[in-house]
Amino acid sequence: MPALNVEFSDRELEDLRQIAKERGTSMKALVREAAAADIARHRALQEGAEAFRRFFASHADEFAAAFPDDEPAAKGAGRVA
């Protein structure tokens, strides 16, 4: 399995040791769990953003009608030559 060396300050390392001890786990497991949780959170946010984009695109006309002041100005609208 690929590995990654991560550097911590003395304070961070001591905090990690303490937390791992309190949880009854190894520091390696603690750091891996934290990284895996962040990866899962990142993926969920990406999926949520994509779901919102699809929803917004499929209801664009309804949003435009409900919030006309938020619509971008039409090209060339209000410009004087």
PDB file of N, CA and C in Angstrom:
ATOM      1  N   MET A   1       0.846  -1.171   0.000  1.00  0.00           N
ATOM      2  CA  MET A   1       0.000   0.000   0.000  1.00  0.00           C
ATOM      3  C   MET A   1       0.898   1.243   0.000  1.00  0.00           C
ATOM      4  N   PRO A   2       0.593   2.208  -0.852  1.00  0.00           N
ATOM      5  CA  PRO A   2       1.385   3.439  -0.871  1.00  0.00           C
ATOM      6  C   PRO A   2       1.321   4.146   0.486  1.00  0.00           C
ATOM      7  N   ALA A   3       2.377   4.879   0.788  1.00  0.00           N
ATOM      8  CA  ALA A   3       2.442   5.590   2.068  1.00  0.00           C
ATOM      9  C   ALA A   3       2.777   7.053   1.822  1.00  0.00           C
ATOM     10  N   LEU A   4       2.592   7.845   2.859  1.00  0.00           N
ATOM     11  CA  LEU A   4       2.850   9.273   2.793  1.00  0.00           C
ATOM     12  C   LEU A   4       3.477   9.698   4.109  1.00  0.00           C
ATOM     13  N   ASN A   5       4.607  10.343   4.038  1.00  0.00           N
ATOM     14  CA  ASN A   5       5.226  10.883   5.247  1.00  0.00           C
ATOM     15  C   ASN A   5       4.679  12.285   5.482  1.00  0.00           C
ATOM     16  N   VAL A   6       4.215  12.526   6.692  1.00  0.00           N
ATOM     17  CA  VAL A   6       3.632  13.810   7.036  1.00  0.00           C
ATOM     18  C   VAL A   6       4.398  14.378   8.227  1.00  0.00           C
ATOM     19  N   GLU A   7       4.770  15.643   8.126  1.00  0.00           N
ATOM     20  CA  GLU A   7       5.489  16.282   9.223  1.00  0.00           C
ATOM     21  C   GLU A   7       4.524  17.074  10.091  1.00  0.00           C
ATOM     22  N   PHE A   8       4.745  17.011  11.400  1.00  0.00           N
ATOM     23  CA  PHE A   8       3.945  17.740  12.376  1.00  0.00           C
ATOM     24  C   PHE A   8       4.872  18.524  13.287  1.00  0.00           C
ATOM     25  N   SER A   9       4.359  19.601  13.826  1.00  0.00           N
ATOM     26  CA  SER A   9       5.129  20.329  14.837  1.00  0.00           C
ATOM     27  C   SER A   9       5.167  19.464  16.106  1.00  0.00           C
ATOM     28  N   ASP A  10       6.048  19.816  17.011  1.00  0.00           N
ATOM     29  CA  ASP A  10       6.117  19.073  18.271  1.00  0.00           C
ATOM     30  C   ASP A  10       4.787  19.114  18.998  1.00  0.00           C
ATOM     31  N   ARG A  11       4.154  20.260  18.987  1.00  0.00           N
ATOM     32  CA  ARG A  11       2.857  20.413  19.670  1.00  0.00           C
ATOM     33  C   ARG A  11       1.790  19.544  19.010  1.00  0.00           C
ATOM     34  N   GLU A  12       1.732  19.575  17.686  1.00  0.00           N
ATOM     35  CA  GLU A  12       0.744  18.759  16.973  1.00  0.00           C
ATOM     36  C   GLU A  12       0.974  17.277  17.240  1.00  0.00           C
ATOM     37  N   LEU A  13       2.222  16.873  17.245  1.00  0.00           N
ATOM     38  CA  LEU A  13       2.546  15.470  17.480  1.00  0.00           C
ATOM     39  C   LEU A  13       2.127  15.046  18.885  1.00  0.00           C
ATOM     40  N   GLU A  14       2.377  15.895  19.852  1.00  0.00           N
ATOM     41  CA  GLU A  14       1.962  15.588  21.218  1.00  0.00           C
ATOM     42  C   GLU A  14       0.441  15.525  21.320  1.00  0.00           C
ATOM     43  N   ASP A  15      -0.246  16.441  20.657  1.00  0.00           N
ATOM     44  CA  ASP A  15      -1.716  16.413  20.653  1.00  0.00           C
ATOM     45  C   ASP A  15      -2.229  15.130  20.010  1.00  0.00           C
ATOM     46  N   LEU A  16      -1.618  14.729  18.903  1.00  0.00           N
ATOM     47  CA  LEU A  16      -2.020  13.481  18.242  1.00  0.00           C
ATOM     48  C   LEU A  16      -1.815  12.283  19.161  1.00  0.00           C
ATOM     49  N   ARG A  17      -0.688  12.251  19.836  1.00  0.00           N
ATOM     50  CA  ARG A  17      -0.426  11.150  20.779  1.00  0.00           C
ATOM     51  C   ARG A  17      -1.506  11.099  21.851  1.00  0.00           C
ATOM     52  N   GLN A  18      -1.832  12.249  22.388  1.00  0.00           N
ATOM     53  CA  GLN A  18      -2.831  12.310  23.458  1.00  0.00           C
ATOM     54  C   GLN A  18      -4.203  11.861  22.960  1.00  0.00           C
ATOM     55  N   ILE A  19      -4.591  12.355  21.816  1.00  0.00           N
ATOM     56  CA  ILE A  19      -5.904  11.986  21.263  1.00  0.00           C
ATOM     57  C   ILE A  19      -5.957  10.491  20.964  1.00  0.00           C
ATOM     58  N   ALA A  20      -4.902   9.961  20.355  1.00  0.00           N
ATOM     59  CA  ALA A  20      -4.861   8.525  20.043  1.00  0.00           C
ATOM     60  C   ALA A  20      -4.957   7.707  21.325  1.00  0.00           C
ATOM     61  N   LYS A  21      -4.246   8.149  22.346  1.00  0.00           N
ATOM     62  CA  LYS A  21      -4.284   7.435  23.629  1.00  0.00           C
ATOM     63  C   LYS A  21      -5.694   7.452  24.199  1.00  0.00           C
ATOM     64  N   GLU A  22      -6.341   8.637  24.175  1.00  0.00           N
ATOM     65  CA  GLU A  22      -7.702   8.758  24.701  1.00  0.00           C
ATOM     66  C   GLU A  22      -8.686   7.872  23.947  1.00  0.00           C
ATOM     67  N   ARG A  23      -8.471   7.728  22.663  1.00  0.00           N
ATOM     68  CA  ARG A  23      -9.382   6.920  21.837  1.00  0.00           C
ATOM     69  C   ARG A  23      -8.989   5.450  21.784  1.00  0.00           C
ATOM     70  N   GLY A  24      -7.851   5.130  22.352  1.00  0.00           N
ATOM     71  CA  GLY A  24      -7.411   3.737  22.363  1.00  0.00           C
ATOM     72  C   GLY A  24      -7.031   3.240  20.976  1.00  0.00           C
ATOM     73  N   THR A  25      -6.399   4.101  20.202  1.00  0.00           N
ATOM     74  CA  THR A  25      -5.999   3.734  18.846  1.00  0.00           C
ATOM     75  C   THR A  25      -4.567   4.187  18.602  1.00  0.00           C
ATOM     76  N   SER A  26      -4.034   3.836  17.475  1.00  0.00           N
ATOM     77  CA  SER A  26      -2.680   4.263  17.131  1.00  0.00           C
ATOM     78  C   SER A  26      -2.725   5.637  16.467  1.00  0.00           C
ATOM     79  N   MET A  27      -1.608   6.309  16.486  1.00  0.00           N
ATOM     80  CA  MET A  27      -1.532   7.611  15.815  1.00  0.00           C
ATOM     81  C   MET A  27      -1.747   7.429  14.317  1.00  0.00           C
ATOM     82  N   LYS A  28      -1.186   6.372  13.762  1.00  0.00           N
ATOM     83  CA  LYS A  28      -1.342   6.104  12.329  1.00  0.00           C
ATOM     84  C   LYS A  28      -2.826   5.934  11.978  1.00  0.00           C
ATOM     85  N   ALA A  29      -3.543   5.170  12.789  1.00  0.00           N
ATOM     86  CA  ALA A  29      -4.969   4.954  12.541  1.00  0.00           C
ATOM     87  C   ALA A  29      -5.750   6.257  12.694  1.00  0.00           C
ATOM     88  N   LEU A  30      -5.368   7.059  13.688  1.00  0.00           N
ATOM     89  CA  LEU A  30      -6.040   8.334  13.913  1.00  0.00           C
ATOM     90  C   LEU A  30      -5.884   9.264  12.718  1.00  0.00           C
ATOM     91  N   VAL A  31      -4.660   9.387  12.222  1.00  0.00           N
ATOM     92  CA  VAL A  31      -4.402  10.275  11.084  1.00  0.00           C
ATOM     93  C   VAL A  31      -5.076   9.740   9.827  1.00  0.00           C
ATOM     94  N   ARG A  32      -5.026   8.429   9.622  1.00  0.00           N
ATOM     95  CA  ARG A  32      -5.669   7.843   8.444  1.00  0.00           C
ATOM     96  C   ARG A  32      -7.183   8.056   8.488  1.00  0.00           C
ATOM     97  N   GLU A  33      -7.762   7.875   9.674  1.00  0.00           N
ATOM     98  CA  GLU A  33      -9.208   8.086   9.831  1.00  0.00           C
ATOM     99  C   GLU A  33      -9.581   9.534   9.543  1.00  0.00           C
ATOM    100  N   ALA A  34      -8.780  10.473  10.010  1.00  0.00           N
ATOM    101  CA  ALA A  34      -9.050  11.891   9.764  1.00  0.00           C
ATOM    102  C   ALA A  34      -8.967  12.210   8.271  1.00  0.00           C
ATOM    103  N   ALA A  35      -7.952  11.667   7.614  1.00  0.00           N
ATOM    104  CA  ALA A  35      -7.803  11.909   6.171  1.00  0.00           C
ATOM    105  C   ALA A  35      -8.962  11.281   5.398  1.00  0.00           C
ATOM    106  N   ALA A  36      -9.334  10.054   5.764  1.00  0.00           N
ATOM    107  CA  ALA A  36     -10.438   9.378   5.073  1.00  0.00           C
ATOM    108  C   ALA A  36     -11.746  10.142   5.266  1.00  0.00           C
ATOM    109  N   ALA A  37     -11.961  10.674   6.467  1.00  0.00           N
ATOM    110  CA  ALA A  37     -13.179  11.450   6.728  1.00  0.00           C
ATOM    111  C   ALA A  37     -13.193  12.721   5.889  1.00  0.00           C
ATOM    112  N   ASP A  38     -12.041  13.361   5.741  1.00  0.00           N
ATOM    113  CA  ASP A  38     -11.983  14.579   4.934  1.00  0.00           C
ATOM    114  C   ASP A  38     -12.214  14.267   3.458  1.00  0.00           C
ATOM    115  N   ILE A  39     -11.677  13.156   2.989  1.00  0.00           N
ATOM    116  CA  ILE A  39     -11.904  12.735   1.604  1.00  0.00           C
ATOM    117  C   ILE A  39     -13.394  12.486   1.371  1.00  0.00           C
ATOM    118  N   ALA A  40     -14.040  11.792   2.294  1.00  0.00           N
ATOM    119  CA  ALA A  40     -15.470  11.501   2.161  1.00  0.00           C
ATOM    120  C   ALA A  40     -16.279  12.801   2.172  1.00  0.00           C
ATOM    121  N   ARG A  41     -15.906  13.730   3.045  1.00  0.00           N
ATOM    122  CA  ARG A  41     -16.593  15.031   3.108  1.00  0.00           C
ATOM    123  C   ARG A  41     -16.428  15.784   1.794  1.00  0.00           C
ATOM    124  N   HIS A  42     -15.223  15.793   1.259  1.00  0.00           N
ATOM    125  CA  HIS A  42     -14.944  16.480  -0.003  1.00  0.00           C
ATOM    126  C   HIS A  42     -15.780  15.880  -1.137  1.00  0.00           C
ATOM    127  N   ARG A  43     -15.831  14.574  -1.216  1.00  0.00           N
ATOM    128  CA  ARG A  43     -16.635  13.908  -2.252  1.00  0.00           C
ATOM    129  C   ARG A  43     -18.110  14.243  -2.105  1.00  0.00           C
ATOM    130  N   ALA A  44     -18.598  14.241  -0.866  1.00  0.00           N
ATOM    131  CA  ALA A  44     -20.014  14.549  -0.632  1.00  0.00           C
ATOM    132  C   ALA A  44     -20.333  15.985  -1.048  1.00  0.00           C
ATOM    133  N   LEU A  45     -19.422  16.916  -0.746  1.00  0.00           N
ATOM    134  CA  LEU A  45     -19.635  18.304  -1.157  1.00  0.00           C
ATOM    135  C   LEU A  45     -19.634  18.432  -2.678  1.00  0.00           C
ATOM    136  N   GLN A  46     -18.735  17.724  -3.340  1.00  0.00           N
ATOM    137  CA  GLN A  46     -18.708  17.756  -4.809  1.00  0.00           C
ATOM    138  C   GLN A  46     -19.999  17.198  -5.384  1.00  0.00           C
ATOM    139  N   GLU A  47     -20.457  16.076  -4.845  1.00  0.00           N
ATOM    140  CA  GLU A  47     -21.696  15.470  -5.333  1.00  0.00           C
ATOM    141  C   GLU A  47     -22.890  16.382  -5.066  1.00  0.00           C
ATOM    142  N   GLY A  48     -22.916  17.017  -3.904  1.00  0.00           N
ATOM    143  CA  GLY A  48     -23.997  17.943  -3.582  1.00  0.00           C
ATOM    144  C   GLY A  48     -24.004  19.144  -4.508  1.00  0.00           C
ATOM    145  N   ALA A  49     -22.821  19.671  -4.789  1.00  0.00           N
ATOM    146  CA  ALA A  49     -22.723  20.813  -5.699  1.00  0.00           C
ATOM    147  C   ALA A  49     -23.200  20.427  -7.098  1.00  0.00           C
ATOM    148  N   GLU A  50     -22.829  19.245  -7.534  1.00  0.00           N
ATOM    149  CA  GLU A  50     -23.253  18.794  -8.865  1.00  0.00           C
ATOM    150  C   GLU A  50     -24.770  18.588  -8.905  1.00  0.00           C
ATOM    151  N   ALA A  51     -25.335  18.026  -7.849  1.00  0.00           N
ATOM    152  CA  ALA A  51     -26.792  17.844  -7.778  1.00  0.00           C
ATOM    153  C   ALA A  51     -27.494  19.199  -7.812  1.00  0.00           C
ATOM    154  N   PHE A  52     -26.934  20.188  -7.108  1.00  0.00           N
ATOM    155  CA  PHE A  52     -27.527  21.522  -7.125  1.00  0.00           C
ATOM    156  C   PHE A  52     -27.441  22.124  -8.525  1.00  0.00           C
ATOM    157  N   ARG A  53     -26.281  21.986  -9.196  1.00  0.00           N
ATOM    158  CA  ARG A  53     -26.146  22.532 -10.557  1.00  0.00           C
ATOM    159  C   ARG A  53     -27.173  21.915 -11.503  1.00  0.00           C
ATOM    160  N   ARG A  54     -27.366  20.597 -11.393  1.00  0.00           N
ATOM    161  CA  ARG A  54     -28.356  19.932 -12.251  1.00  0.00           C
ATOM    162  C   ARG A  54     -29.765  20.441 -11.944  1.00  0.00           C
ATOM    163  N   PHE A  55     -30.088  20.554 -10.651  1.00  0.00           N
ATOM    164  CA  PHE A  55     -31.406  21.032 -10.248  1.00  0.00           C
ATOM    165  C   PHE A  55     -31.619  22.463 -10.735  1.00  0.00           C
ATOM    166  N   PHE A  56     -30.627  23.315 -10.528  1.00  0.00           N
ATOM    167  CA  PHE A  56     -30.745  24.713 -10.938  1.00  0.00           C
ATOM    168  C   PHE A  56     -30.902  24.821 -12.447  1.00  0.00           C
ATOM    169  N   ALA A  57     -30.109  24.051 -13.201  1.00  0.00           N
ATOM    170  CA  ALA A  57     -30.187  24.100 -14.661  1.00  0.00           C
ATOM    171  C   ALA A  57     -31.558  23.638 -15.154  1.00  0.00           C
ATOM    172  N   SER A  58     -32.102  22.610 -14.518  1.00  0.00           N
ATOM    173  CA  SER A  58     -33.398  22.097 -14.976  1.00  0.00           C
ATOM    174  C   SER A  58     -34.564  23.001 -14.554  1.00  0.00           C
ATOM    175  N   HIS A  59     -34.319  23.938 -13.625  1.00  0.00           N
ATOM    176  CA  HIS A  59     -35.355  24.857 -13.169  1.00  0.00           C
ATOM    177  C   HIS A  59     -34.956  26.314 -13.398  1.00  0.00           C
ATOM    178  N   ALA A  60     -34.068  26.539 -14.352  1.00  0.00           N
ATOM    179  CA  ALA A  60     -33.534  27.888 -14.602  1.00  0.00           C
ATOM    180  C   ALA A  60     -34.635  28.895 -14.904  1.00  0.00           C
ATOM    181  N   ASP A  61     -35.606  28.519 -15.712  1.00  0.00           N
ATOM    182  CA  ASP A  61     -36.688  29.456 -16.058  1.00  0.00           C
ATOM    183  C   ASP A  61     -37.505  29.839 -14.826  1.00  0.00           C
ATOM    184  N   GLU A  62     -37.739  28.872 -13.940  1.00  0.00           N
ATOM    185  CA  GLU A  62     -38.500  29.154 -12.720  1.00  0.00           C
ATOM    186  C   GLU A  62     -37.717  30.098 -11.799  1.00  0.00           C
ATOM    187  N   PHE A  63     -36.412  29.870 -11.687  1.00  0.00           N
ATOM    188  CA  PHE A  63     -35.589  30.759 -10.871  1.00  0.00           C
ATOM    189  C   PHE A  63     -35.558  32.162 -11.473  1.00  0.00           C
ATOM    190  N   ALA A  64     -35.449  32.244 -12.788  1.00  0.00           N
ATOM    191  CA  ALA A  64     -35.419  33.551 -13.459  1.00  0.00           C
ATOM    192  C   ALA A  64     -36.713  34.312 -13.215  1.00  0.00           C
ATOM    193  N   ALA A  65     -37.828  33.609 -13.265  1.00  0.00           N
ATOM    194  CA  ALA A  65     -39.118  34.265 -13.044  1.00  0.00           C
ATOM    195  C   ALA A  65     -39.291  34.678 -11.578  1.00  0.00           C
ATOM    196  N   ALA A  66     -38.802  33.867 -10.680  1.00  0.00           N
ATOM    197  CA  ALA A  66     -38.962  34.154  -9.261  1.00  0.00           C
ATOM    198  C   ALA A  66     -38.007  35.242  -8.770  1.00  0.00           C
ATOM    199  N   PHE A  67     -36.832  35.334  -9.417  1.00  0.00           N
ATOM    200  CA  PHE A  67     -35.811  36.292  -8.974  1.00  0.00           C
ATOM    201  C   PHE A  67     -35.286  37.091 -10.169  1.00  0.00           C
ATOM    202  N   PRO A  68     -36.140  37.892 -10.787  1.00  0.00           N
ATOM    203  CA  PRO A  68     -35.726  38.605 -12.000  1.00  0.00           C
ATOM    204  C   PRO A  68     -34.580  39.599 -11.770  1.00  0.00           C
ATOM    205  N   ASP A  69     -34.489  40.158 -10.569  1.00  0.00           N
ATOM    206  CA  ASP A  69     -33.402  41.118 -10.297  1.00  0.00           C
ATOM    207  C   ASP A  69     -32.034  40.452 -10.244  1.00  0.00           C
ATOM    208  N   ASP A  70     -32.016  39.150 -10.087  1.00  0.00           N
ATOM    209  CA  ASP A  70     -30.752  38.427 -10.021  1.00  0.00           C
ATOM    210  C   ASP A  70     -30.289  37.913 -11.378  1.00  0.00           C
ATOM    211  N   GLU A  71     -31.075  38.138 -12.401  1.00  0.00           N
ATOM    212  CA  GLU A  71     -30.700  37.694 -13.738  1.00  0.00           C
ATOM    213  C   GLU A  71     -29.645  38.623 -14.329  1.00  0.00           C
ATOM    214  N   PRO A  72     -28.675  38.054 -15.033  1.00  0.00           N
ATOM    215  CA  PRO A  72     -27.671  38.906 -15.666  1.00  0.00           C
ATOM    216  C   PRO A  72     -28.315  39.748 -16.764  1.00  0.00           C
ATOM    217  N   ALA A  73     -27.775  40.918 -16.963  1.00  0.00           N
ATOM    218  CA  ALA A  73     -28.296  41.793 -18.009  1.00  0.00           C
ATOM    219  C   ALA A  73     -28.040  41.165 -19.364  1.00  0.00           C
ATOM    220  N   ALA A  74     -28.982  41.359 -20.277  1.00  0.00           N
ATOM    221  CA  ALA A  74     -28.815  40.815 -21.630  1.00  0.00           C
ATOM    222  C   ALA A  74     -27.652  41.522 -22.310  1.00  0.00           C
ATOM    223  N   LYS A  75     -26.970  40.807 -23.187  1.00  0.00           N
ATOM    224  CA  LYS A  75     -25.839  41.409 -23.913  1.00  0.00           C
ATOM    225  C   LYS A  75     -26.279  42.669 -24.655  1.00  0.00           C
ATOM    226  N   GLY A  76     -25.558  43.733 -24.426  1.00  0.00           N
ATOM    227  CA  GLY A  76     -25.830  44.975 -25.130  1.00  0.00           C
ATOM    228  C   GLY A  76     -26.992  45.767 -24.559  1.00  0.00           C
ATOM    229  N   ALA A  77     -27.693  45.208 -23.570  1.00  0.00           N
ATOM    230  CA  ALA A  77     -28.838  45.923 -23.006  1.00  0.00           C
ATOM    231  C   ALA A  77     -28.351  47.147 -22.242  1.00  0.00           C
ATOM    232  N   GLY A  78     -28.958  48.257 -22.526  1.00  0.00           N
ATOM    233  CA  GLY A  78     -28.650  49.484 -21.813  1.00  0.00           C
ATOM    234  C   GLY A  78     -27.389  50.169 -22.265  1.00  0.00           C
ATOM    235  N   ARG A  79     -26.780  49.689 -23.296  1.00  0.00           N
ATOM    236  CA  ARG A  79     -25.545  50.325 -23.785  1.00  0.00           C
ATOM    237  C   ARG A  79     -25.868  51.281 -24.917  1.00  0.00           C
ATOM    238  N   VAL A  80     -25.162  52.358 -24.902  1.00  0.00           N
ATOM    239  CA  VAL A  80     -25.341  53.340 -25.962  1.00  0.00           C
ATOM    240  C   VAL A  80     -24.097  53.324 -26.828  1.00  0.00           C
ATOM    241  N   ALA A  81     -24.308  53.320 -28.142  1.00  0.00           N
ATOM    242  CA  ALA A  81     -23.165  53.257 -29.068  1.00  0.00           C
ATOM    243  C   ALA A  81     -22.493  54.582 -29.233  1.00  0.00           C
TER     244      ALA A  81
END
